[in-house]
């Protein structure tokens, strides 16, 4: 009889141990329930302690170190308990791996990864761990492991409950502070320090509750207010420090919504009236100490409707303090607001005026030529001590090295005949002189026209450079000589730099982590509108009623002569019927952001010379067929609407060059509608085709017209005279990529590849022939999401913005030589298996790095390789990086870092720099207050030096997680240095 020899490779001892543990520790479900019950008790205790903390903080006390440590340990334990429960829920009876020592799936690896990060590292460094400290990757989901982990965490929860009973002192009195301590006093602009110190003294004194700051436009009121805000953002005297901008024609409801946004309050509803909104704000704030900054108010505001009122209580009972500090141009408004104290911000005296002028001019020129210095001093005198005028004139003269040029500027600003004919007040003339000199000093007419276009947006509005401003310049024909849209955006960035350098535009103060938004000072905007419309000698007429709360358009006679009309961001829902050629001169009409707008059939016939039409974000569901009558139209923006079909007459727009259909519901496009647009240069159809509509696609395949294929049908038949730049989202299939490469006379400018529910994986090596001319040569922005690949090779010469999102298997990213040399912005979200981004050091122009939800990363930079030990990053944002310990454990320099933001990174305890970075360009560090308090420092001096630059995130607008930056052209960052000025702000 034959003898069969079986060799079963089974670890018997391990199996017996697992069985013994199971019998001894009961079933995993029972153990998890015990853990959940104890965690519920622990959470209840934690909430009780937090309530005590809130009460203590209102009394000016601070947490003890013992309580801070206890709260941190509870937070960590809560996350670990959640991980155990999730692992158990994902485990089935057949997934118990006691007898399968090698059969772990990628899913189990992924779920267990965050728990077992340190095992792999320790095994390579020779360190040993106790078996119960960490669960090995291959045992992360077996029964024995679940039981052991739950038992261990149950023990820790019991220990934390015991320690909670011993917490005698929750908070302690914080050390006394100086009466006035201005952490950024060394950065205060010229002439405002005395105002800041005085107002801070009044607020800290505890008696003044409504403080008004008034003065003429451009005198520096906003700068004073922002300096005071900066001081209180680093204090704990108020539960909330809120900043809102009112502006001219502001709506009370908008202010209420802005305050609610700053507070994170989500109870306000769209259909609430002002009274209902006010009640909700009041209820939320009634037991909180609050400091509200209101910038640029033009009329009396009811502070009670802004939540800044005290509740009716028994006489003598102390209430949480409410303080309001506001700016206005009118002293009358201060009286109407019943201020307890008011301050007039005056123009600078001659010495300080010259000091501010010198700060904004090239000092070498003044030192090298006494004649120029004399003329410069005369120019400064002409600005009459008005800070905004001084800065504007000084910036206009930057780079001017000839005495003759300086002298000519002086004659221009002193030309009494020119200024006496415009009918302005004395104060306004000073500012208009400065504006006109700066305007005339711009390099060319194109840049001047770009500046004037900025006034089409509402006052104090944050303009998106790449989704709004540069497309406007392109559509107006200011930027028109280019082969592909990339060149147009590059030219637009160049114009932006010139305007920023002249202080005619400024960076948004809210969007601190990117340079995507710009603002126009309200006084500069007033001067620009004065120039284009209101001066008697002006040859053109613009009607700008943007953001004023209009519900109807002005009367016909008011804008019958207008060449450009902007009614964006209003409440216009319907337009009246107009007769043919009612507006014969109108070339531009902007109705952007007028919700639920209805377009009458007669509108387009009334505007025969229209070349620019923006109907974006109006929730339009249908276009009238009469749109085909706009035969001169060159720019049409229909983005963010509910349009599902285009009328056949759309194909009659024979001169159309720019068609933006981003984020529409467009499903049906009649054959030839777009392909017949022979002059088309730019087509944006991002957000139109999406895998999330797969079920509709299936219906169409079975029967009706294949709606999601119209882009292919139209682009392959394109009869264009120009190379067409396209922004598009596609399903991440090899077939779709090959289709893009088959299109003649088409270049892809912005591409999103979505792999959700796609089983066929494309080759994402951008160095292969698959990524040939159409895709790689002009691709500026690339987004890859939900694609199941473990490695990527990047090669794209023009690529400036790159997004990785939900690439949960991605482990390795490779760069092909200089293929991504121009990359400016990198966003990485939800890449669980990615262990580091050391390769970013090979990107010499990378300015912006945002990383979120990547639990595999302990260090961002694990090795330098052949890279430089210096980073060019200017903005660094880290979100929900639960296992991140540090940026790098090697010396790395950040000579260009300006902004850093950290949120929900509990193990990140040490900054990659010390006080030495203050010699570079650091402006702000944003993060959770608890995180900042618990940072570890090599030297106490580092903390003291950097604390003035720290701003708690809870006190500022939260980061906009839009999932996409850069927009137009994918430029997440404008090239060049940041030229904004601290002291260029002011109302």
PDB file of N, CA, C and O in Angstrom, residues 297-347:
ATOM      1  N   UNK A 297     -18.450 100.196   7.031  1.00  0.00           N
ATOM      2  CA  UNK A 297     -19.911 100.318   7.047  1.00  0.00           C
ATOM      3  C   UNK A 297     -20.289 101.725   6.586  1.00  0.00           C
ATOM      4  O   UNK A 297     -19.570 102.694   6.819  1.00  0.00           O
ATOM      5  N   UNK A 298     -21.449 101.827   5.912  1.00  0.00           N
ATOM      6  CA  UNK A 298     -21.874 103.081   5.320  1.00  0.00           C
ATOM      7  C   UNK A 298     -23.153 103.616   5.940  1.00  0.00           C
ATOM      8  O   UNK A 298     -23.566 104.740   5.656  1.00  0.00           O
ATOM      9  N   UNK A 299     -23.785 102.812   6.755  1.00  0.00           N
ATOM     10  CA  UNK A 299     -25.012 103.250   7.400  1.00  0.00           C
ATOM     11  C   UNK A 299     -25.182 102.505   8.710  1.00  0.00           C
ATOM     12  O   UNK A 299     -24.461 101.546   8.990  1.00  0.00           O
ATOM     13  N   UNK A 300     -26.127 102.954   9.505  1.00  0.00           N
ATOM     14  CA  UNK A 300     -26.352 102.347  10.813  1.00  0.00           C
ATOM     15  C   UNK A 300     -26.769 100.883  10.660  1.00  0.00           C
ATOM     16  O   UNK A 300     -27.563 100.523   9.801  1.00  0.00           O
ATOM     17  N   UNK A 301     -26.209 100.033  11.521  1.00  0.00           N
ATOM     18  CA  UNK A 301     -26.544  98.611  11.546  1.00  0.00           C
ATOM     19  C   UNK A 301     -27.116  98.262  12.914  1.00  0.00           C
ATOM     20  O   UNK A 301     -26.641  98.764  13.944  1.00  0.00           O
ATOM     21  N   UNK A 302     -28.108  97.396  12.922  1.00  0.00           N
ATOM     22  CA  UNK A 302     -28.713  96.943  14.176  1.00  0.00           C
ATOM     23  C   UNK A 302     -27.856  95.814  14.734  1.00  0.00           C
ATOM     24  O   UNK A 302     -27.885  94.680  14.247  1.00  0.00           O
ATOM     25  N   UNK A 303     -27.071  96.123  15.781  1.00  0.00           N
ATOM     26  CA  UNK A 303     -26.150  95.128  16.335  1.00  0.00           C
ATOM     27  C   UNK A 303     -26.886  93.967  16.974  1.00  0.00           C
ATOM     28  O   UNK A 303     -26.350  92.859  17.075  1.00  0.00           O
ATOM     29  N   UNK A 304     -28.104  94.213  17.408  1.00  0.00           N
ATOM     30  CA  UNK A 304     -28.880  93.125  17.993  1.00  0.00           C
ATOM     31  C   UNK A 304     -29.175  92.053  16.949  1.00  0.00           C
ATOM     32  O   UNK A 304     -29.141  90.862  17.233  1.00  0.00           O
ATOM     33  N   UNK A 305     -29.417  92.489  15.698  1.00  0.00           N
ATOM     34  CA  UNK A 305     -29.682  91.530  14.624  1.00  0.00           C
ATOM     35  C   UNK A 305     -28.406  90.834  14.151  1.00  0.00           C
ATOM     36  O   UNK A 305     -28.469  89.884  13.376  1.00  0.00           O
ATOM     37  N   UNK A 306     -27.260  91.304  14.619  1.00  0.00           N
ATOM     38  CA  UNK A 306     -25.992  90.625  14.333  1.00  0.00           C
ATOM     39  C   UNK A 306     -25.567  89.733  15.496  1.00  0.00           C
ATOM     40  O   UNK A 306     -24.448  89.208  15.509  1.00  0.00           O
ATOM     41  N   UNK A 307     -26.456  89.577  16.474  1.00  0.00           N
ATOM     42  CA  UNK A 307     -26.162  88.702  17.612  1.00  0.00           C
ATOM     43  C   UNK A 307     -25.324  89.352  18.688  1.00  0.00           C
ATOM     44  O   UNK A 307     -24.943  88.691  19.657  1.00  0.00           O
ATOM     45  N   UNK A 308     -25.048  90.645  18.562  1.00  0.00           N
ATOM     46  CA  UNK A 308     -24.144  91.329  19.492  1.00  0.00           C
ATOM     47  C   UNK A 308     -24.917  92.135  20.525  1.00  0.00           C
ATOM     48  O   UNK A 308     -24.659  93.314  20.755  1.00  0.00           O
ATOM     49  N   UNK A 309     -25.887  91.501  21.170  1.00  0.00           N
ATOM     50  CA  UNK A 309     -26.665  92.164  22.217  1.00  0.00           C
ATOM     51  C   UNK A 309     -26.661  91.298  23.464  1.00  0.00           C
ATOM     52  O   UNK A 309     -26.465  90.086  23.397  1.00  0.00           O
ATOM     53  N   UNK A 310     -26.885  91.928  24.618  1.00  0.00           N
ATOM     54  CA  UNK A 310     -26.962  91.196  25.874  1.00  0.00           C
ATOM     55  C   UNK A 310     -28.405  90.768  26.132  1.00  0.00           C
ATOM     56  O   UNK A 310     -29.354  91.445  25.758  1.00  0.00           O
ATOM     57  N   UNK A 311     -28.558  89.646  26.779  1.00  0.00           N
ATOM     58  CA  UNK A 311     -29.903  89.173  27.106  1.00  0.00           C
ATOM     59  C   UNK A 311     -30.423  89.926  28.327  1.00  0.00           C
ATOM     60  O   UNK A 311     -29.662  90.433  29.147  1.00  0.00           O
ATOM     61  N   UNK A 312     -31.728  90.001  28.424  1.00  0.00           N
ATOM     62  CA  UNK A 312     -32.363  90.677  29.562  1.00  0.00           C
ATOM     63  C   UNK A 312     -32.247  89.782  30.793  1.00  0.00           C
ATOM     64  O   UNK A 312     -32.773  88.680  30.821  1.00  0.00           O
ATOM     65  N   UNK A 313     -31.544  90.265  31.800  1.00  0.00           N
ATOM     66  CA  UNK A 313     -31.341  89.467  33.022  1.00  0.00           C
ATOM     67  C   UNK A 313     -31.597  90.349  34.227  1.00  0.00           C
ATOM     68  O   UNK A 313     -31.832  91.546  34.119  1.00  0.00           O
ATOM     69  N   UNK A 314     -31.512  89.739  35.359  1.00  0.00           N
ATOM     70  CA  UNK A 314     -31.701  90.488  36.588  1.00  0.00           C
ATOM     71  C   UNK A 314     -30.623  91.547  36.725  1.00  0.00           C
ATOM     72  O   UNK A 314     -29.485  91.364  36.311  1.00  0.00           O
ATOM     73  N   UNK A 315     -31.006  92.602  37.336  1.00  0.00           N
ATOM     74  CA  UNK A 315     -30.113  93.749  37.475  1.00  0.00           C
ATOM     75  C   UNK A 315     -28.843  93.367  38.226  1.00  0.00           C
ATOM     76  O   UNK A 315     -28.886  92.675  39.227  1.00  0.00           O
ATOM     77  N   UNK A 316     -27.719  93.808  37.658  1.00  0.00           N
ATOM     78  CA  UNK A 316     -26.451  93.568  38.331  1.00  0.00           C
ATOM     79  C   UNK A 316     -25.767  92.274  37.936  1.00  0.00           C
ATOM     80  O   UNK A 316     -24.616  92.061  38.290  1.00  0.00           O
ATOM     81  N   UNK A 317     -26.453  91.400  37.212  1.00  0.00           N
ATOM     82  CA  UNK A 317     -25.827  90.130  36.834  1.00  0.00           C
ATOM     83  C   UNK A 317     -24.848  90.373  35.693  1.00  0.00           C
ATOM     84  O   UNK A 317     -25.166  91.017  34.710  1.00  0.00           O
ATOM     85  N   UNK A 318     -23.637  89.825  35.831  1.00  0.00           N
ATOM     86  CA  UNK A 318     -22.603  90.048  34.828  1.00  0.00           C
ATOM     87  C   UNK A 318     -22.885  89.210  33.585  1.00  0.00           C
ATOM     88  O   UNK A 318     -23.230  88.041  33.673  1.00  0.00           O
ATOM     89  N   UNK A 319     -22.706  89.833  32.425  1.00  0.00           N
ATOM     90  CA  UNK A 319     -22.977  89.161  31.151  1.00  0.00           C
ATOM     91  C   UNK A 319     -21.667  88.946  30.396  1.00  0.00           C
ATOM     92  O   UNK A 319     -20.723  89.735  30.546  1.00  0.00           O
ATOM     93  N   UNK A 320     -21.606  87.886  29.563  1.00  0.00           N
ATOM     94  CA  UNK A 320     -20.436  87.736  28.689  1.00  0.00           C
ATOM     95  C   UNK A 320     -20.294  88.971  27.804  1.00  0.00           C
ATOM     96  O   UNK A 320     -21.278  89.466  27.256  1.00  0.00           O
ATOM     97  N   UNK A 321     -19.098  89.476  27.702  1.00  0.00           N
ATOM     98  CA  UNK A 321     -18.885  90.773  27.059  1.00  0.00           C
ATOM     99  C   UNK A 321     -18.994  90.685  25.538  1.00  0.00           C
ATOM    100  O   UNK A 321     -18.519  89.752  24.906  1.00  0.00           O
ATOM    101  N   UNK A 322     -19.626  91.694  24.953  1.00  0.00           N
ATOM    102  CA  UNK A 322     -19.726  91.835  23.506  1.00  0.00           C
ATOM    103  C   UNK A 322     -19.089  93.171  23.130  1.00  0.00           C
ATOM    104  O   UNK A 322     -19.482  94.221  23.630  1.00  0.00           O
ATOM    105  N   UNK A 323     -18.111  93.121  22.237  1.00  0.00           N
ATOM    106  CA  UNK A 323     -17.429  94.342  21.801  1.00  0.00           C
ATOM    107  C   UNK A 323     -17.492  94.419  20.281  1.00  0.00           C
ATOM    108  O   UNK A 323     -17.252  93.421  19.583  1.00  0.00           O
ATOM    109  N   UNK A 324     -17.824  95.591  19.769  1.00  0.00           N
ATOM    110  CA  UNK A 324     -17.874  95.826  18.328  1.00  0.00           C
ATOM    111  C   UNK A 324     -16.912  96.959  17.994  1.00  0.00           C
ATOM    112  O   UNK A 324     -16.967  98.026  18.614  1.00  0.00           O
ATOM    113  N   UNK A 325     -16.037  96.718  17.034  1.00  0.00           N
ATOM    114  CA  UNK A 325     -15.145  97.764  16.526  1.00  0.00           C
ATOM    115  C   UNK A 325     -15.400  97.865  15.028  1.00  0.00           C
ATOM    116  O   UNK A 325     -15.325  96.856  14.316  1.00  0.00           O
ATOM    117  N   UNK A 326     -15.724  99.049  14.543  1.00  0.00           N
ATOM    118  CA  UNK A 326     -16.067  99.181  13.121  1.00  0.00           C
ATOM    119  C   UNK A 326     -15.326 100.349  12.498  1.00  0.00           C
ATOM    120  O   UNK A 326     -14.835 101.253  13.182  1.00  0.00           O
ATOM    121  N   UNK A 327     -15.232 100.311  11.163  1.00  0.00           N
ATOM    122  CA  UNK A 327     -14.664 101.433  10.418  1.00  0.00           C
ATOM    123  C   UNK A 327     -15.733 102.016   9.508  1.00  0.00           C
ATOM    124  O   UNK A 327     -16.627 101.314   9.030  1.00  0.00           O
ATOM    125  N   UNK A 328     -15.641 103.309   9.275  1.00  0.00           N
ATOM    126  CA  UNK A 328     -16.575 104.000   8.395  1.00  0.00           C
ATOM    127  C   UNK A 328     -15.915 105.272   7.892  1.00  0.00           C
ATOM    128  O   UNK A 328     -14.985 105.795   8.519  1.00  0.00           O
ATOM    129  N   UNK A 329     -16.388 105.758   6.769  1.00  0.00           N
ATOM    130  CA  UNK A 329     -15.881 107.040   6.278  1.00  0.00           C
ATOM    131  C   UNK A 329     -16.620 108.215   6.915  1.00  0.00           C
ATOM    132  O   UNK A 329     -16.176 109.351   6.801  1.00  0.00           O
ATOM    133  N   UNK A 330     -17.732 107.942   7.564  1.00  0.00           N
ATOM    134  CA  UNK A 330     -18.603 109.014   8.044  1.00  0.00           C
ATOM    135  C   UNK A 330     -18.626 109.094   9.569  1.00  0.00           C
ATOM    136  O   UNK A 330     -18.930 108.117  10.252  1.00  0.00           O
ATOM    137  N   UNK A 331     -18.351 110.272  10.096  1.00  0.00           N
ATOM    138  CA  UNK A 331     -18.475 110.487  11.535  1.00  0.00           C
ATOM    139  C   UNK A 331     -19.942 110.403  11.954  1.00  0.00           C
ATOM    140  O   UNK A 331     -20.259 109.998  13.085  1.00  0.00           O
ATOM    141  N   UNK A 332     -20.849 110.741  11.046  1.00  0.00           N
ATOM    142  CA  UNK A 332     -22.282 110.651  11.344  1.00  0.00           C
ATOM    143  C   UNK A 332     -22.680 109.222  11.684  1.00  0.00           C
ATOM    144  O   UNK A 332     -23.481 108.979  12.595  1.00  0.00           O
ATOM    145  N   UNK A 333     -22.122 108.263  10.950  1.00  0.00           N
ATOM    146  CA  UNK A 333     -22.424 106.854  11.217  1.00  0.00           C
ATOM    147  C   UNK A 333     -21.974 106.478  12.624  1.00  0.00           C
ATOM    148  O   UNK A 333     -22.650 105.701  13.320  1.00  0.00           O
ATOM    149  N   UNK A 334     -20.859 107.022  13.077  1.00  0.00           N
ATOM    150  CA  UNK A 334     -20.399 106.744  14.445  1.00  0.00           C
ATOM    151  C   UNK A 334     -21.461 107.175  15.455  1.00  0.00           C
ATOM    152  O   UNK A 334     -21.725 106.475  16.438  1.00  0.00           O
ATOM    153  N   UNK A 335     -22.072 108.357  15.216  1.00  0.00           N
ATOM    154  CA  UNK A 335     -23.131 108.815  16.122  1.00  0.00           C
ATOM    155  C   UNK A 335     -24.354 107.921  16.059  1.00  0.00           C
ATOM    156  O   UNK A 335     -24.956 107.597  17.095  1.00  0.00           O
ATOM    157  N   UNK A 336     -24.723 107.492  14.848  1.00  0.00           N
ATOM    158  CA  UNK A 336     -25.892 106.624  14.699  1.00  0.00           C
ATOM    159  C   UNK A 336     -25.686 105.266  15.373  1.00  0.00           C
ATOM    160  O   UNK A 336     -26.644 104.651  15.838  1.00  0.00           O
ATOM    161  N   UNK A 337     -24.447 104.815  15.424  1.00  0.00           N
ATOM    162  CA  UNK A 337     -24.139 103.517  16.036  1.00  0.00           C
ATOM    163  C   UNK A 337     -23.971 103.633  17.548  1.00  0.00           C
ATOM    164  O   UNK A 337     -23.604 102.652  18.209  1.00  0.00           O
ATOM    165  N   UNK A 338     -24.192 104.828  18.093  1.00  0.00           N
ATOM    166  CA  UNK A 338     -24.067 105.090  19.539  1.00  0.00           C
ATOM    167  C   UNK A 338     -22.752 104.563  20.093  1.00  0.00           C
ATOM    168  O   UNK A 338     -22.717 103.799  21.052  1.00  0.00           O
ATOM    169  N   UNK A 339     -21.667 104.972  19.464  1.00  0.00           N
ATOM    170  CA  UNK A 339     -20.347 104.531  19.905  1.00  0.00           C
ATOM    171  C   UNK A 339     -20.042 105.078  21.287  1.00  0.00           C
ATOM    172  O   UNK A 339     -20.393 106.216  21.627  1.00  0.00           O
ATOM    173  N   UNK A 340     -19.363 104.272  22.090  1.00  0.00           N
ATOM    174  CA  UNK A 340     -18.892 104.738  23.390  1.00  0.00           C
ATOM    175  C   UNK A 340     -17.573 105.484  23.236  1.00  0.00           C
ATOM    176  O   UNK A 340     -17.222 106.317  24.059  1.00  0.00           O
ATOM    177  N   UNK A 341     -16.835 105.159  22.155  1.00  0.00           N
ATOM    178  CA  UNK A 341     -15.578 105.844  21.855  1.00  0.00           C
ATOM    179  C   UNK A 341     -15.404 105.869  20.342  1.00  0.00           C
ATOM    180  O   UNK A 341     -15.758 104.903  19.660  1.00  0.00           O
ATOM    181  N   UNK A 342     -14.869 106.952  19.820  1.00  0.00           N
ATOM    182  CA  UNK A 342     -14.596 107.006  18.387  1.00  0.00           C
ATOM    183  C   UNK A 342     -13.205 107.595  18.154  1.00  0.00           C
ATOM    184  O   UNK A 342     -12.724 108.421  18.931  1.00  0.00           O
ATOM    185  N   UNK A 343     -12.560 107.141  17.093  1.00  0.00           N
ATOM    186  CA  UNK A 343     -11.224 107.594  16.731  1.00  0.00           C
ATOM    187  C   UNK A 343     -11.246 108.063  15.281  1.00  0.00           C
ATOM    188  O   UNK A 343     -11.736 107.339  14.403  1.00  0.00           O
ATOM    189  N   UNK A 344     -10.704 109.228  15.036  1.00  0.00           N
ATOM    190  CA  UNK A 344     -10.540 109.688  13.661  1.00  0.00           C
ATOM    191  C   UNK A 344      -9.110 109.372  13.217  1.00  0.00           C
ATOM    192  O   UNK A 344      -8.141 109.820  13.839  1.00  0.00           O
ATOM    193  N   UNK A 345      -8.991 108.593  12.159  1.00  0.00           N
ATOM    194  CA  UNK A 345      -7.667 108.307  11.588  1.00  0.00           C
ATOM    195  C   UNK A 345      -7.341 109.434  10.625  1.00  0.00           C
ATOM    196  O   UNK A 345      -8.055 109.637   9.628  1.00  0.00           O
ATOM    197  N   UNK A 346      -6.294 110.160  10.940  1.00  0.00           N
ATOM    198  CA  UNK A 346      -5.934 111.339  10.159  1.00  0.00           C
ATOM    199  C   UNK A 346      -4.828 111.022   9.173  1.00  0.00           C
ATOM    200  O   UNK A 346      -4.135 110.011   9.289  1.00  0.00           O
ATOM    201  N   UNK A 347      -4.673 111.901   8.196  1.00  0.00           N
ATOM    202  CA  UNK A 347      -3.558 111.764   7.263  1.00  0.00           C
ATOM    203  C   UNK A 347      -2.237 111.934   8.021  1.00  0.00           C
ATOM    204  O   UNK A 347      -2.188 112.539   9.098  1.00  0.00           O
TER     205      UNK A 347
END
